[in-house]
CSV table of C-alpha atoms and ligand atoms in Angstrom, one decimal:
chain,number,residue,atom,x,y,z
A,1,MET,CA,159.9,-56.3,-53.5
A,2,SER,CA,158.5,-56.6,-57.0
A,3,ILE,CA,155.1,-55.1,-57.7
A,4,SER,CA,152.9,-57.2,-59.8
A,5,ARG,CA,151.6,-56.1,-63.2
A,6,THR,CA,148.0,-55.0,-63.0
A,7,THR,CA,145.8,-55.1,-66.0
A,8,SER,CA,143.1,-52.7,-64.8
A,9,LEU,CA,144.7,-50.6,-62.2
A,10,ARG,CA,142.1,-49.1,-59.8
A,11,VAL,CA,143.3,-45.8,-58.5
A,12,ALA,CA,142.0,-43.6,-55.7
A,13,VAL,CA,143.2,-40.0,-55.4
A,14,LEU,CA,143.3,-38.2,-52.0
A,15,ALA,CA,143.4,-34.5,-52.4
A,16,SER,CA,142.7,-31.5,-50.1
A,17,GLY,CA,143.0,-28.6,-52.6
A,18,ARG,CA,142.8,-27.4,-56.1
A,19,GLY,CA,143.6,-30.8,-57.6
A,20,SER,CA,145.8,-29.8,-60.5
A,21,ASN,CA,147.7,-33.1,-60.1
A,22,LEU,CA,144.5,-35.0,-60.1
A,23,GLN,CA,143.7,-33.2,-63.4
A,24,ALA,CA,147.0,-34.2,-64.9
A,25,ILE,CA,146.3,-37.8,-64.0
A,26,ILE,CA,142.8,-37.6,-65.5
A,27,ASP,CA,144.3,-36.0,-68.7
A,28,ALA,CA,146.9,-38.7,-68.9
A,29,ILE,CA,144.4,-41.5,-68.6
A,30,GLU,CA,142.1,-39.9,-71.2
A,31,ALA,CA,145.1,-39.5,-73.5
A,32,GLY,CA,146.0,-43.2,-73.1
A,33,GLN,CA,149.3,-42.3,-71.4
A,34,ALA,CA,148.3,-43.9,-68.0
A,35,GLN,CA,146.6,-47.3,-68.1
A,36,ALA,CA,144.5,-46.8,-65.0
A,37,GLN,CA,141.0,-45.9,-63.9
A,38,ILE,CA,140.2,-43.5,-61.1
A,39,VAL,CA,137.5,-45.2,-59.0
A,40,ALA,CA,137.4,-42.6,-56.2
A,41,VAL,CA,138.5,-39.1,-55.4
A,42,ILE,CA,138.5,-38.5,-51.7
A,43,SER,CA,139.0,-35.3,-49.7
A,44,ASN,CA,139.2,-34.2,-46.1
A,45,LYS,CA,138.0,-30.8,-47.3
A,46,LYS,CA,134.3,-30.4,-48.3
A,47,ASP,CA,135.1,-27.5,-50.7
A,48,ALA,CA,138.1,-29.0,-52.3
A,49,VAL,CA,138.3,-28.0,-56.0
A,50,ALA,CA,139.6,-31.5,-56.5
A,51,LEU,CA,136.1,-32.9,-55.7
A,52,GLU,CA,134.6,-30.5,-58.2
A,53,ARG,CA,137.0,-31.8,-60.9
A,54,ALA,CA,136.0,-35.3,-60.0
A,55,ARG,CA,132.3,-34.5,-60.4
A,56,LYS,CA,133.0,-32.8,-63.8
A,57,TYR,CA,134.4,-36.0,-65.1
A,58,GLY,CA,131.8,-38.3,-63.6
A,59,LEU,CA,134.2,-39.7,-61.1
A,60,LYS,CA,133.1,-40.8,-57.6
A,61,ASP,CA,133.8,-37.9,-55.2
A,62,LEU,CA,133.8,-38.4,-51.5
A,63,PHE,CA,134.2,-35.9,-48.7
A,64,VAL,CA,135.2,-37.7,-45.5
A,65,ASP,CA,134.7,-35.3,-42.7
A,66,PRO,CA,137.5,-35.4,-40.0
A,67,LYS,CA,135.4,-33.6,-37.4
A,68,PRO,CA,133.5,-36.7,-36.1
A,69,PHE,CA,136.9,-38.2,-35.2
A,70,ALA,CA,138.3,-35.2,-33.5
A,71,GLY,CA,139.0,-35.3,-29.8
A,72,ARG,CA,139.6,-39.1,-29.7
A,73,PRO,CA,143.1,-40.2,-28.7
A,74,ASP,CA,143.2,-42.2,-32.0
A,75,SER,CA,141.5,-39.6,-34.1
A,76,ARG,CA,144.0,-39.8,-37.0
A,77,GLU,CA,144.0,-43.6,-37.1
A,78,ALA,CA,140.2,-43.8,-36.8
A,79,TYR,CA,139.9,-41.4,-39.7
A,80,ASP,CA,142.3,-43.6,-41.8
A,81,ARG,CA,140.3,-46.7,-40.8
A,82,SER,CA,137.3,-45.1,-42.4
A,83,LEU,CA,139.3,-44.2,-45.5
A,84,LEU,CA,140.7,-47.8,-45.7
A,85,ALA,CA,137.2,-49.2,-45.6
A,86,ILE,CA,136.3,-47.0,-48.6
A,87,LEU,CA,139.5,-48.0,-50.5
A,88,GLN,CA,138.8,-51.7,-49.9
A,89,GLN,CA,135.2,-51.3,-50.8
A,90,HIS,CA,136.3,-49.9,-54.1
A,91,GLU,CA,139.0,-52.5,-54.6
A,92,VAL,CA,141.7,-49.8,-54.9
A,93,GLY,CA,145.1,-51.0,-56.1
A,94,LEU,CA,147.0,-47.8,-56.0
A,95,VAL,CA,146.4,-44.7,-53.8
A,96,LEU,CA,147.7,-41.3,-54.9
A,97,LEU,CA,148.2,-38.5,-52.5
A,98,ALA,CA,147.9,-35.3,-54.6
A,99,GLY,CA,148.0,-32.2,-52.4
A,100,TYR,CA,146.6,-34.3,-49.6
A,101,MET,CA,147.4,-32.1,-46.6
A,102,LYS,CA,146.9,-34.7,-43.9
A,103,ILE,CA,149.5,-37.0,-42.5
A,104,VAL,CA,148.6,-40.6,-43.2
A,105,THR,CA,149.0,-43.1,-40.3
A,106,ALA,CA,150.3,-46.7,-40.2
A,107,VAL,CA,146.7,-47.8,-40.8
A,108,LEU,CA,146.9,-46.7,-44.4
A,109,VAL,CA,150.6,-47.0,-44.9
A,110,ASN,CA,150.7,-50.7,-43.9
A,111,ALA,CA,147.6,-51.6,-45.9
A,112,TYR,CA,149.0,-49.9,-49.0
A,113,ALA,CA,152.7,-50.5,-48.5
A,114,ASN,CA,154.4,-49.8,-51.9
A,115,ARG,CA,151.0,-49.1,-53.3
A,116,MET,CA,150.6,-45.5,-52.1
A,117,MET,CA,152.4,-42.6,-53.8
A,118,ASN,CA,152.8,-38.9,-52.9
A,119,ILE,CA,154.0,-36.0,-54.9
A,120,HIS,CA,156.1,-33.3,-53.1
A,121,PRO,CA,157.4,-30.0,-54.5
A,122,SER,CA,161.1,-30.4,-53.7
A,123,LEU,CA,164.0,-32.6,-54.5
A,124,LEU,CA,163.7,-34.9,-51.5
A,125,PRO,CA,165.3,-35.6,-49.1
A,126,SER,CA,165.9,-31.8,-49.2
A,127,PHE,CA,163.0,-29.8,-47.9
A,128,PRO,CA,160.3,-32.1,-46.6
A,129,GLY,CA,157.2,-30.5,-45.0
A,130,LEU,CA,155.5,-27.3,-45.9
A,131,ASP,CA,156.4,-23.9,-47.6
A,132,VAL,CA,159.2,-25.7,-49.4
A,133,GLN,CA,159.5,-23.4,-52.4
A,134,LYS,CA,160.2,-20.5,-50.1
A,135,LYS,CA,162.6,-22.6,-48.0
A,136,THR,CA,164.4,-23.7,-51.2
A,137,ILE,CA,164.9,-20.1,-52.4
A,138,ASP,CA,165.9,-18.8,-49.0
A,139,TRP,CA,168.5,-21.5,-48.7
A,140,GLY,CA,170.1,-20.3,-51.9
A,141,CYS,CA,169.6,-23.4,-53.9
A,142,LYS,CA,170.2,-23.2,-57.7
A,143,LEU,CA,167.9,-26.2,-58.5
A,144,ALA,CA,164.5,-27.1,-57.2
A,145,GLY,CA,162.1,-29.7,-58.3
A,146,CYS,CA,159.6,-32.3,-57.4
A,147,THR,CA,159.5,-35.9,-56.3
A,148,VAL,CA,157.1,-38.8,-56.5
A,149,HIS,CA,157.7,-41.3,-53.8
A,150,PHE,CA,156.1,-44.3,-52.1
A,151,VAL,CA,154.5,-43.3,-48.8
A,152,THR,CA,155.9,-44.6,-45.5
A,153,GLU,CA,155.2,-43.4,-42.0
A,154,GLY,CA,157.9,-40.8,-42.0
A,155,VAL,CA,156.6,-37.6,-43.7
A,156,ASP,CA,158.0,-37.2,-47.2
A,157,GLU,CA,160.6,-40.0,-46.4
A,158,GLY,CA,159.5,-43.0,-48.6
A,159,PRO,CA,161.5,-44.5,-51.5
A,160,ILE,CA,161.8,-42.1,-54.4
A,161,ILE,CA,160.3,-43.2,-57.7
A,162,ILE,CA,160.9,-40.3,-60.0
A,163,GLN,CA,162.1,-36.7,-59.7
A,164,ALA,CA,162.4,-33.6,-62.0
A,165,ALA,CA,164.6,-30.6,-61.5
A,166,VAL,CA,164.1,-27.0,-62.5
A,167,PRO,CA,166.3,-23.9,-62.2
A,168,ILE,CA,165.8,-21.3,-59.5
A,169,LEU,CA,166.0,-17.8,-61.0
A,170,ASP,CA,167.3,-14.8,-59.2
A,171,ASP,CA,164.0,-13.0,-59.4
A,172,ASP,CA,161.9,-16.1,-58.3
A,173,THR,CA,159.3,-15.7,-55.7
A,174,PRO,CA,157.8,-18.8,-54.0
A,175,GLU,CA,154.9,-18.5,-56.4
A,176,THR,CA,156.9,-18.3,-59.6
A,177,LEU,CA,159.0,-21.2,-58.5
A,178,ALA,CA,156.0,-23.2,-57.5
A,179,ALA,CA,154.4,-22.7,-60.9
A,180,ARG,CA,157.6,-23.9,-62.6
A,181,ILE,CA,157.8,-26.9,-60.4
A,182,LEU,CA,154.1,-27.7,-61.0
A,183,VAL,CA,154.6,-28.0,-64.7
A,184,GLN,CA,157.0,-30.9,-63.9
A,185,GLU,CA,154.7,-32.4,-61.3
A,186,HIS,CA,152.1,-32.8,-63.9
A,187,LYS,CA,154.5,-34.8,-66.1
A,188,ILE,CA,156.1,-37.0,-63.5
A,189,TYR,CA,153.0,-38.1,-61.5
A,190,PRO,CA,151.2,-39.6,-64.5
A,191,ARG,CA,154.5,-41.2,-65.5
A,192,ALA,CA,154.9,-42.8,-62.1
A,193,VAL,CA,151.4,-44.1,-62.3
A,194,GLN,CA,152.1,-45.7,-65.7
A,195,LEU,CA,155.3,-47.3,-64.5
A,196,PHE,CA,153.4,-48.8,-61.6
A,197,ALA,CA,150.6,-49.9,-64.0
A,198,GLU,CA,153.2,-51.6,-66.2
A,199,GLY,CA,154.6,-53.4,-63.2
A,200,ARG,CA,158.0,-51.9,-63.7
A,201,LEU,CA,158.7,-50.6,-60.2
A,202,ARG,CA,160.8,-52.8,-57.9
A,203,VAL,CA,161.4,-51.5,-54.3
A,204,ASP,CA,164.8,-52.6,-53.0
A,205,GLY,CA,165.3,-51.0,-49.5
A,206,ARG,CA,165.3,-47.3,-50.1
A,207,ARG,CA,165.7,-47.6,-53.8
A,208,VAL,CA,163.1,-48.0,-56.4
A,209,LEU,CA,164.5,-49.7,-59.5
A,210,ILE,CA,162.7,-49.2,-62.8
A,211,GLU,CA,162.7,-52.1,-65.2
A,212,ASP,CA,163.8,-51.2,-68.8
A,213,ALA,CA,164.4,-47.5,-67.9
A,214,LYS,CA,166.0,-45.5,-70.7
A,215,PRO,CA,169.6,-44.8,-70.0
A,216,GLY,CA,170.1,-41.3,-68.6
A,217,GLY,CA,173.4,-39.5,-68.2
A,218,VAL,CA,172.2,-36.0,-69.2
A,219,ALA,CA,173.1,-33.4,-66.5
A,220,ILE,CA,170.7,-30.6,-65.5
A,221,VAL,CA,173.0,-27.6,-64.8
A,222,SER,CA,172.0,-24.2,-63.5
A,223,PRO,CA,173.2,-21.6,-64.4
A,224,THR,CA,174.1,-23.0,-67.8
B,1,GAR,C1,151.5,-29.6,-55.2
B,1,GAR,O1,152.5,-28.7,-55.5
B,1,GAR,C2,152.0,-30.8,-54.4
B,1,GAR,O2,153.3,-31.1,-54.8
B,1,GAR,C3,152.0,-30.2,-53.0
B,1,GAR,O3,150.7,-29.5,-53.0
B,1,GAR,C4,150.4,-29.1,-54.3
B,1,GAR,C5,149.0,-29.5,-54.6
B,1,GAR,O4,148.6,-29.0,-55.8
B,1,GAR,N1,152.0,-31.3,-52.1
B,1,GAR,C6,152.7,-31.1,-50.9
B,1,GAR,O5,153.2,-30.1,-50.6
B,1,GAR,C7,152.6,-32.4,-50.0
B,1,GAR,N2,153.7,-32.3,-49.1
B,1,GAR,P1,147.3,-29.6,-56.5
B,1,GAR,O6,146.2,-29.6,-55.5
B,1,GAR,O7,147.0,-28.5,-57.6
B,1,GAR,O8,147.7,-30.9,-57.1
């Protein structure tokens, strides 16, 4: 499926925590490296630093409390229906999950098929889920990294858009590795947004083909 070029891409960012990826996207937009506008920053956590960042930049910040939905058999879907209403109200064209620690349901996935991205701190399909930097070290991997992918119903399973790899050092802790990966997250997420904004992403089954991508061919080897 080809994704049409959008002249003024309206983006919503969903975040639960500190929002450093949100910040990277804000910075890229301000630097003219991502042709998009953030029309809403939404969180399921009232105290999310991401919401503070949004306010600092005059962006619309919204806390959507999951509590009123709890206890219903369709609590997750009902929550997502309320998010969807907000996204539609703001005419959002691209949804970015950026440290959004809530599993999205078919309600959002279907409405934003191939228009919702997530960033994950591993080289998917290795290490989906949580605590992945620790799991990557414990497994004995020599390379770790991060992935931006389109969101499907399976957690961390959607078609991969862009990845970056970093070495794992012998004295790495989950924290030092996470910090090294994060530097790359902040590069590849804005890049994925810009590729989308330019209409250069084409989803073909599990593969995301990038129009006019620069030829690669350079290996990342660790240890060198
Ligand atoms: C990032 O490392 C992101 O990849 C990860 O949470 C962190 C959020 O940081 N996301 C996941 O693990 C999702 N499965 P941030 O709030 O500073 O952007």
